[in-house]
Short mmCIF file of C-alpha atoms in Angstrom, two decimals:
data_model
loop_
_atom_site.label_atom_id
_atom_site.label_comp_id
_atom_site.label_asym_id
_atom_site.label_seq_id
_atom_site.Cartn_x
_atom_site.Cartn_y
_atom_site.Cartn_z
CA MET C 1 73.25 115.42 51.54
CA LEU C 2 71.57 116.29 54.88
CA THR C 3 71.12 119.86 55.78
CA PRO C 4 72.46 121.24 59.14
CA ALA C 5 69.00 121.51 60.52
CA VAL C 6 68.24 117.75 59.76
CA SER C 7 71.60 116.69 61.26
CA SER C 8 71.20 118.79 64.35
CA ALA C 9 67.65 117.29 64.84
CA ARG C 10 69.07 113.67 64.53
CA ARG C 11 71.68 114.28 67.23
CA PRO C 12 69.09 114.31 70.21
CA ALA C 13 67.44 111.25 68.74
CA SER C 14 70.74 109.24 68.50
CA ARG C 15 71.62 110.32 72.00
CA GLY C 16 68.25 109.16 73.30
CA VAL C 17 68.78 105.83 71.57
CA GLY C 18 72.26 105.46 73.06
CA ILE C 19 70.84 106.19 76.55
CA LEU C 20 68.02 103.73 76.02
CA ALA C 21 70.51 101.10 74.91
CA LEU C 22 72.66 101.80 77.94
CA GLY C 23 69.63 101.30 80.27
CA VAL C 24 68.82 98.01 78.52
CA VAL C 25 72.40 96.81 79.03
CA VAL C 26 72.38 97.74 82.74
CA ALA C 27 69.01 95.85 83.15
CA LEU C 28 70.42 92.82 81.50
CA LEU C 29 73.45 92.91 83.66
CA TYR C 30 71.32 93.14 86.78
CA PHE C 31 68.68 90.58 86.05
CA GLY C 32 71.18 88.18 84.44
CA ARG C 33 73.91 88.70 86.97
CA VAL C 34 74.46 85.01 87.87
CA PHE C 35 74.88 84.21 84.24
CA PHE C 36 77.18 87.02 83.41
CA ILE C 37 79.21 86.52 86.60
CA THR C 38 79.72 82.77 85.75
CA VAL C 39 80.91 83.64 82.09
CA ILE C 40 83.12 86.41 83.22
CA ILE C 41 84.77 84.29 86.06
CA ALA C 42 85.29 81.50 83.58
CA ALA C 43 86.82 83.97 81.09
CA ILE C 44 89.19 85.36 83.70
CA ILE C 45 90.42 81.91 84.65
CA SER C 46 90.96 80.96 81.01
CA PHE C 47 92.96 84.07 80.47
CA LEU C 48 95.02 83.11 83.50
CA LEU C 49 95.61 79.62 82.55
CA ASP C 50 96.25 80.20 78.80
CA PRO C 51 100.11 80.67 79.22
CA ALA C 52 100.29 77.38 80.99
CA VAL C 53 98.39 75.67 78.04
CA LEU C 54 100.77 77.23 75.59
CA PHE C 55 103.81 75.93 77.60
CA PHE C 56 102.36 72.35 77.45
CA MET C 57 101.73 72.82 73.65
CA LYS C 58 105.42 73.67 73.24
CA LEU C 59 105.98 70.08 74.60
CA LYS C 60 104.15 68.65 71.49
CA MET C 61 100.92 68.22 73.30
CA PRO C 62 97.65 68.87 71.35
CA ARG C 63 95.66 71.86 72.54
CA GLY C 64 92.83 69.82 73.86
CA LEU C 65 95.18 67.56 75.88
CA ALA C 66 97.13 70.52 77.20
CA SER C 67 93.85 72.21 78.23
CA PHE C 68 92.82 69.02 80.00
CA VAL C 69 96.01 68.73 81.92
CA VAL C 70 96.04 72.32 82.98
CA CYS C 71 92.35 72.16 84.24
CA SER C 72 93.08 68.94 86.08
CA LEU C 73 96.03 70.45 87.73
CA GLY C 74 93.87 73.43 88.74
CA LEU C 75 91.14 71.31 90.12
CA MET C 76 93.61 69.19 92.02
CA PHE C 77 95.18 72.47 93.49
CA LEU C 78 91.53 73.63 94.54
CA TYR C 79 90.89 70.17 96.09
CA LEU C 80 94.00 70.24 98.13
CA ALA C 81 93.37 73.75 99.25
CA GLY C 82 89.69 72.84 100.12
CA LEU C 83 90.94 69.79 102.01
CA GLY C 84 93.15 71.86 104.10
CA ILE C 85 90.47 74.39 104.87
CA TYR C 86 88.01 71.54 105.68
CA THR C 87 90.52 69.87 108.15
CA GLU C 88 91.09 73.23 109.86
CA GLY C 89 87.41 73.83 109.98
CA VAL C 90 86.60 70.53 111.66
CA ALA C 91 89.23 71.40 114.26
CA MET C 92 87.57 74.72 114.74
CA LEU C 93 84.19 73.02 115.17
CA ASN C 94 85.64 70.94 118.03
CA ASP C 95 86.75 74.12 119.75
CA LEU C 96 83.42 75.90 119.39
CA PRO C 97 82.59 75.44 123.11
CA ALA C 98 85.87 77.29 124.00
CA TYR C 99 84.97 79.94 121.53
CA GLY C 100 81.50 80.33 123.28
CA GLU C 101 82.84 80.66 126.67
CA ARG C 102 85.38 83.19 125.68
CA ILE C 103 82.73 85.31 123.93
CA ASN C 104 80.44 85.08 126.93
CA ALA C 105 83.25 86.11 129.26
CA LEU C 106 84.13 89.04 127.02
CA ILE C 107 80.49 90.24 126.92
CA ASP C 108 80.03 89.79 130.62
CA GLY C 109 83.27 91.76 131.30
CA ALA C 110 82.36 94.50 128.87
CA THR C 111 78.78 94.74 130.47
CA GLY C 112 80.19 94.92 134.07
CA ARG C 113 82.67 97.68 132.94
CA MET C 114 79.90 99.68 131.26
CA ASP C 115 77.79 99.44 134.44
CA ASN C 116 80.56 100.57 136.66
CA MET C 117 81.47 103.41 134.34
CA GLU C 118 77.81 104.56 134.22
CA LYS C 119 77.61 104.53 138.06
CA SER C 120 80.89 106.43 138.43
CA MET C 121 79.77 108.97 135.93
CA TYR C 122 76.31 109.30 137.62
CA ARG C 123 78.13 109.92 141.00
CA SER C 124 80.68 112.24 139.69
CA LEU C 125 78.01 114.35 137.87
CA MET C 126 75.37 114.44 140.57
CA PRO C 127 75.85 117.04 143.29
CA LYS C 128 76.63 115.76 146.77
CA ARG C 129 73.50 117.30 148.19
CA PHE C 130 71.18 115.37 145.91
CA GLN C 131 73.05 112.16 146.73
CA GLU C 132 72.53 112.79 150.47
CA GLU C 133 68.81 113.53 149.96
CA GLN C 134 68.35 110.32 148.04
CA GLN C 135 70.18 108.27 150.55
CA ALA C 136 68.04 109.89 153.35
CA GLU C 137 64.81 108.99 151.36
CA LYS C 138 66.05 105.38 151.08
CA ASP C 139 66.62 105.18 154.80
CA ALA C 140 63.22 106.54 155.62
CA MET C 141 61.44 104.12 153.36
CA ALA C 142 63.45 101.22 154.84
CA ARG C 143 62.42 102.29 158.46
CA ALA C 144 58.74 102.66 157.39
CA GLY C 145 58.69 99.22 155.83
CA THR C 146 59.92 97.63 158.99
CA ASN C 147 57.30 99.32 161.19
CA LYS C 148 54.28 98.87 158.93
CA LYS C 149 53.49 95.86 157.06
CA LYS C 150 52.21 96.58 153.67
CA SER C 151 48.84 95.23 152.61
CA PRO C 152 48.74 93.23 149.61
CA ALA C 153 47.85 95.33 146.51
CA PRO C 154 44.53 94.32 144.93
CA ALA C 155 44.71 92.28 141.90
CA PRO C 156 44.14 94.18 138.85
CA PRO C 157 40.84 93.48 136.93
CA THR C 158 41.28 90.93 134.26
CA ILE C 159 40.87 92.42 130.89
CA GLN C 160 40.10 90.06 128.05
CA GLU C 161 42.25 90.96 125.06
CA VAL C 162 41.36 90.04 121.64
CA ARG C 163 44.62 89.23 119.71
CA VAL C 164 44.55 89.07 116.00
CA ARG C 165 47.01 86.41 114.93
CA PRO C 166 48.70 86.98 111.74
CA GLU C 167 48.61 84.26 109.11
CA PRO C 168 51.61 81.99 109.56
CA THR C 169 53.95 81.98 106.57
CA PRO C 170 54.71 78.37 105.85
CA LEU C 171 58.26 77.31 106.64
CA VAL C 172 58.37 75.50 103.33
CA ASN C 173 58.15 78.79 101.43
CA TYR C 174 61.25 80.11 103.17
CA VAL C 175 63.17 76.85 102.74
CA TYR C 176 62.03 76.65 99.03
CA LEU C 177 63.26 80.35 98.34
CA TYR C 178 66.46 79.97 100.13
CA LEU C 179 67.34 76.61 98.36
CA THR C 180 66.24 78.01 94.94
CA SER C 181 68.57 80.91 95.19
CA PHE C 182 71.40 78.61 96.51
CA TYR C 183 70.70 76.04 93.90
CA ASN C 184 70.98 78.65 91.07
CA VAL C 185 74.39 79.72 92.27
CA LEU C 186 75.61 76.13 92.66
CA LEU C 187 74.22 75.25 89.11
CA MET C 188 76.05 78.15 87.55
CA ALA C 189 79.14 77.47 89.43
CA SER C 190 79.15 73.88 88.22
CA PHE C 191 79.52 75.17 84.60
CA VAL C 192 82.74 77.12 85.38
CA PRO C 193 85.14 74.24 84.91
CA PHE C 194 83.42 73.16 81.57
CA LEU C 195 83.50 76.73 80.34
CA VAL C 196 87.23 77.05 81.26
CA TYR C 197 88.12 73.91 79.54
CA PHE C 198 86.25 74.75 76.35
CA GLN C 199 87.58 78.28 76.21
CA LEU C 200 91.10 77.00 76.57
CA SER C 201 90.71 74.02 74.11
CA TRP C 202 88.80 76.02 71.49
CA GLY C 203 90.60 79.42 72.08
CA ASP C 204 92.18 79.79 68.72
CA HIS C 205 89.00 78.64 67.02
CA LEU C 206 86.79 81.09 68.96
CA ARG C 207 89.10 83.86 68.30
CA THR C 208 89.18 83.27 64.66
CA ARG C 209 85.47 83.07 64.37
CA VAL C 210 84.96 86.24 66.42
CA LEU C 211 87.45 88.13 64.06
CA TYR C 212 85.49 86.85 61.05
CA LEU C 213 82.61 89.09 62.26
CA PHE C 214 84.67 92.12 61.30
CA GLU C 215 86.02 93.05 57.86
CA GLY C 216 89.07 94.90 56.56
CA ALA C 217 90.90 97.16 58.97
CA ASP C 218 88.23 96.54 61.65
CA ARG C 219 89.36 92.91 61.98
CA HIS C 220 92.81 94.02 62.86
CA VAL C 221 91.39 96.41 65.35
CA ALA C 222 89.25 93.76 67.01
CA GLY C 223 92.27 91.42 67.20
CA ARG C 224 94.35 94.08 69.05
CA ALA C 225 91.38 94.76 71.31
CA LEU C 226 90.93 91.15 72.12
CA ALA C 227 94.73 90.74 72.82
CA GLY C 228 94.67 93.86 74.95
CA VAL C 229 91.78 92.65 77.06
CA ALA C 230 93.49 89.32 77.55
CA GLU C 231 96.84 90.91 78.52
CA MET C 232 95.12 93.53 80.89
CA VAL C 233 93.01 90.97 82.78
CA ARG C 234 95.89 88.47 83.06
CA ALA C 235 98.19 91.13 84.31
CA TYR C 236 95.66 92.23 86.92
CA VAL C 237 94.84 88.78 88.20
CA VAL C 238 98.51 87.66 88.23
CA GLY C 239 99.60 90.83 90.03
CA ASN C 240 96.72 90.43 92.69
CA PHE C 241 97.63 86.73 93.17
CA LEU C 242 101.41 87.47 93.67
CA LEU C 243 100.43 90.24 96.09
CA GLY C 244 98.02 87.95 97.94
CA VAL C 245 100.73 85.22 98.29
CA VAL C 246 103.23 87.75 99.65
CA LEU C 247 100.70 89.08 102.21
CA SER C 248 99.60 85.45 103.08
CA ILE C 249 103.18 84.46 103.76
CA ALA C 250 103.92 87.57 105.84
CA SER C 251 100.53 87.21 107.87
CA SER C 252 101.16 83.44 108.48
CA ILE C 253 104.66 84.23 109.75
CA LEU C 254 103.34 86.89 111.96
CA PHE C 255 100.45 84.76 113.33
CA ALA C 256 102.73 81.80 113.96
CA SER C 257 105.17 84.01 115.87
CA VAL C 258 102.48 84.78 118.53
CA LYS C 259 101.25 81.11 118.53
CA LEU C 260 97.83 82.04 117.08
CA PRO C 261 95.55 78.94 116.53
CA TYR C 262 94.84 77.95 113.06
CA TRP C 263 97.45 80.28 111.60
CA LEU C 264 97.75 78.23 108.53
CA VAL C 265 94.15 79.27 107.58
CA ALA C 266 94.05 82.63 109.20
CA GLY C 267 97.16 83.83 107.36
CA PRO C 268 96.20 83.19 103.84
CA VAL C 269 92.48 84.22 104.34
CA SER C 270 93.60 87.46 105.92
CA GLY C 271 96.15 88.11 103.17
CA PHE C 272 93.83 87.75 100.29
CA LEU C 273 90.86 89.48 102.03
CA SER C 274 93.20 92.47 102.38
CA LEU C 275 93.27 92.87 98.46
CA ILE C 276 89.43 93.71 98.34
CA PRO C 277 89.27 97.48 97.69
CA TYR C 278 88.18 99.86 100.48
CA ILE C 279 86.79 97.18 102.78
CA GLY C 280 89.99 94.93 102.72
CA LEU C 281 91.36 96.09 106.15
CA PRO C 282 88.30 95.43 108.26
CA LEU C 283 87.89 91.96 106.54
CA ALA C 284 91.57 91.17 107.03
CA LEU C 285 91.21 91.81 110.75
CA MET C 286 88.52 89.42 111.27
CA PRO C 287 90.32 85.98 110.81
CA PRO C 288 93.11 86.69 113.31
CA LEU C 289 90.80 88.30 115.87
CA ILE C 290 88.38 85.40 115.73
CA ALA C 291 91.21 82.77 115.91
CA ALA C 292 92.66 84.55 119.03
CA LEU C 293 89.33 84.32 120.98
CA PRO C 294 90.15 81.04 122.82
CA MET C 295 93.55 82.33 123.96
CA SER C 296 93.43 83.39 127.60
CA THR C 297 95.34 86.60 127.09
CA GLY C 298 94.59 90.26 127.79
CA PRO C 299 93.74 92.91 125.27
CA GLN C 300 97.38 93.35 124.38
CA LEU C 301 97.32 90.55 121.90
CA TYR C 302 94.29 91.91 120.00
CA LEU C 303 95.77 95.29 119.87
CA PHE C 304 99.07 93.82 118.58
CA LEU C 305 97.31 91.80 115.87
CA ALA C 306 95.06 94.77 114.86
CA ALA C 307 98.14 97.04 114.62
CA ALA C 308 100.17 94.42 112.63
CA VAL C 309 97.49 93.60 110.18
CA ALA C 310 96.86 97.33 109.57
CA LEU C 311 100.61 97.97 109.03
CA LEU C 312 100.81 95.08 106.51
CA HIS C 313 97.73 96.44 104.64
CA LEU C 314 99.06 99.90 104.44
CA PHE C 315 102.41 98.64 103.29
CA ALA C 316 100.94 96.43 100.67
CA LEU C 317 98.48 99.27 99.46
CA ASN C 318 101.08 102.03 99.28
CA LEU C 319 104.26 100.23 98.20
CA LEU C 320 103.52 96.85 96.82
CA TYR C 321 100.13 97.49 95.08
CA PRO C 322 101.51 100.15 92.59
CA LYS C 323 104.17 97.75 91.65
CA PHE C 324 102.33 94.65 91.31
CA VAL C 325 98.94 95.92 90.05
CA GLY C 326 98.78 99.67 89.49
CA ALA C 327 101.49 99.76 86.76
CA ARG C 328 99.60 97.03 84.82
CA VAL C 329 96.05 98.54 84.93
CA HIS C 330 96.57 102.29 84.58
CA LEU C 331 93.16 103.41 85.94
CA ASN C 332 92.78 106.80 87.81
CA PRO C 333 91.49 106.68 91.39
CA LEU C 334 88.13 108.39 90.62
CA VAL C 335 87.23 105.77 87.93
CA VAL C 336 88.13 102.93 90.25
CA THR C 337 85.98 104.38 92.92
CA LEU C 338 82.98 104.80 90.53
CA ALA C 339 83.58 101.34 89.10
CA LEU C 340 83.50 99.87 92.56
CA MET C 341 80.24 101.70 93.38
CA PHE C 342 78.61 100.81 90.05
CA TRP C 343 79.50 97.04 89.97
CA GLY C 344 79.03 96.69 93.67
CA MET C 345 75.48 98.22 93.27
CA LEU C 346 74.76 95.69 90.40
CA TRP C 347 76.29 92.53 91.65
CA GLY C 348 77.00 92.96 95.41
CA GLY C 349 80.24 91.63 97.01
CA ILE C 350 81.36 89.77 93.85
CA GLY C 351 80.92 93.06 91.86
CA LEU C 352 83.55 94.63 94.20
CA VAL C 353 86.03 91.91 93.30
CA LEU C 354 85.30 92.17 89.58
CA ALA C 355 84.97 95.88 89.17
CA ILE C 356 88.67 96.64 88.48
CA PRO C 357 89.23 93.91 85.99
CA LEU C 358 86.03 94.61 84.06
CA THR C 359 86.85 98.38 83.96
CA ALA C 360 90.45 97.58 82.93
CA ALA C 361 89.10 95.38 80.11
CA ILE C 362 86.87 98.26 78.89
CA LYS C 363 89.69 100.62 78.90
CA ALA C 364 91.76 98.11 76.91
CA VAL C 365 89.05 98.01 74.24
CA CYS C 366 88.87 101.82 74.28
CA ASP C 367 92.54 102.07 73.81
CA ASN C 368 92.67 99.89 70.75
CA VAL C 369 89.56 101.26 68.97
CA GLY C 370 90.26 104.55 67.24
CA SER C 371 86.84 106.18 67.80
CA LEU C 372 86.97 105.18 71.49
CA GLN C 373 90.46 106.24 72.47
CA ALA C 374 89.21 109.47 74.02
CA TYR C 375 87.23 107.39 76.52
CA GLY C 376 90.28 105.24 77.23
CA LYS C 377 92.34 108.36 78.08
CA LEU C 378 89.39 109.48 80.27
CA LEU C 379 89.60 106.12 82.22
CA GLY C 380 93.21 106.22 82.37
CA ASP C 381 95.72 107.69 84.87
#
């Protein structure tokens, strides 16, 4: 039996080990971010497609064949969506000269207005007496210039400058580093379809083998935790997808009503970008404003598009989001903010997208494990 002094001495050591283990986990998540992001995205997609696999299994299909059919349909959907985006992108490339002329005209107009504003402010702020004196000096210099020819100024002495040229960095190094990072991302992304297929076809087998790692009552707790994670992630992804579809349809109808070019692409892109936490509104404004550049209209169209997209975003955030997503996740706003900061710091932009489902999955584990339920309540709303 341990004495109170020994037990109290071991507590700081166990806390130190826990902090060290947490630091190791954070380092692994940072340095192995490409690997972990790939696995997590594949797991989220498999959780999302698993009900479709179960539907085909009810039609007397084997699980492997049902998984293959579902993955094939998903890839076909992505191919058709990519083909539509590619077609619209080619049309936008053909209109690049019009975009360039419009941007130059806007920049020239803004520069002219700024110059006129600066001159008017200068005239309004400077007293009239100083303006008269400056005008008199200009007139006197003009008269003196007409009466006396200016002798050419002597050429300045030539000074030989010694310039130290830095060593040129080979262009091959830049290209190699860029292609290496891009190649790593493409390489990991190419594994996503295979990971999704194997997770779907071997789902029951993998779940059984994972549960065999636990014994007794812990096995039942682990099963509930896995089911809770799958349900939470699936509810979050489905809720966001349905909300994105609603926003895409509303945005497309709005953009088509003002005859916006490429509204078939600008509407869905703006609708789904609006779902990104905190930065969704400025991102959702970019597609319609860029598409409206070739239109020879005044600023009224841009103001209308900005106001309409902002109203759609606020309507979705305050009325639709709590019903589609908030009621399924049960995370308090402070935890959501901290999660966005943490995962965004670790994984950048993709971390902002995955922050809420990852935190919701952690909460689902805490809610189903007795010793961690207090942490689940801390994360919840």
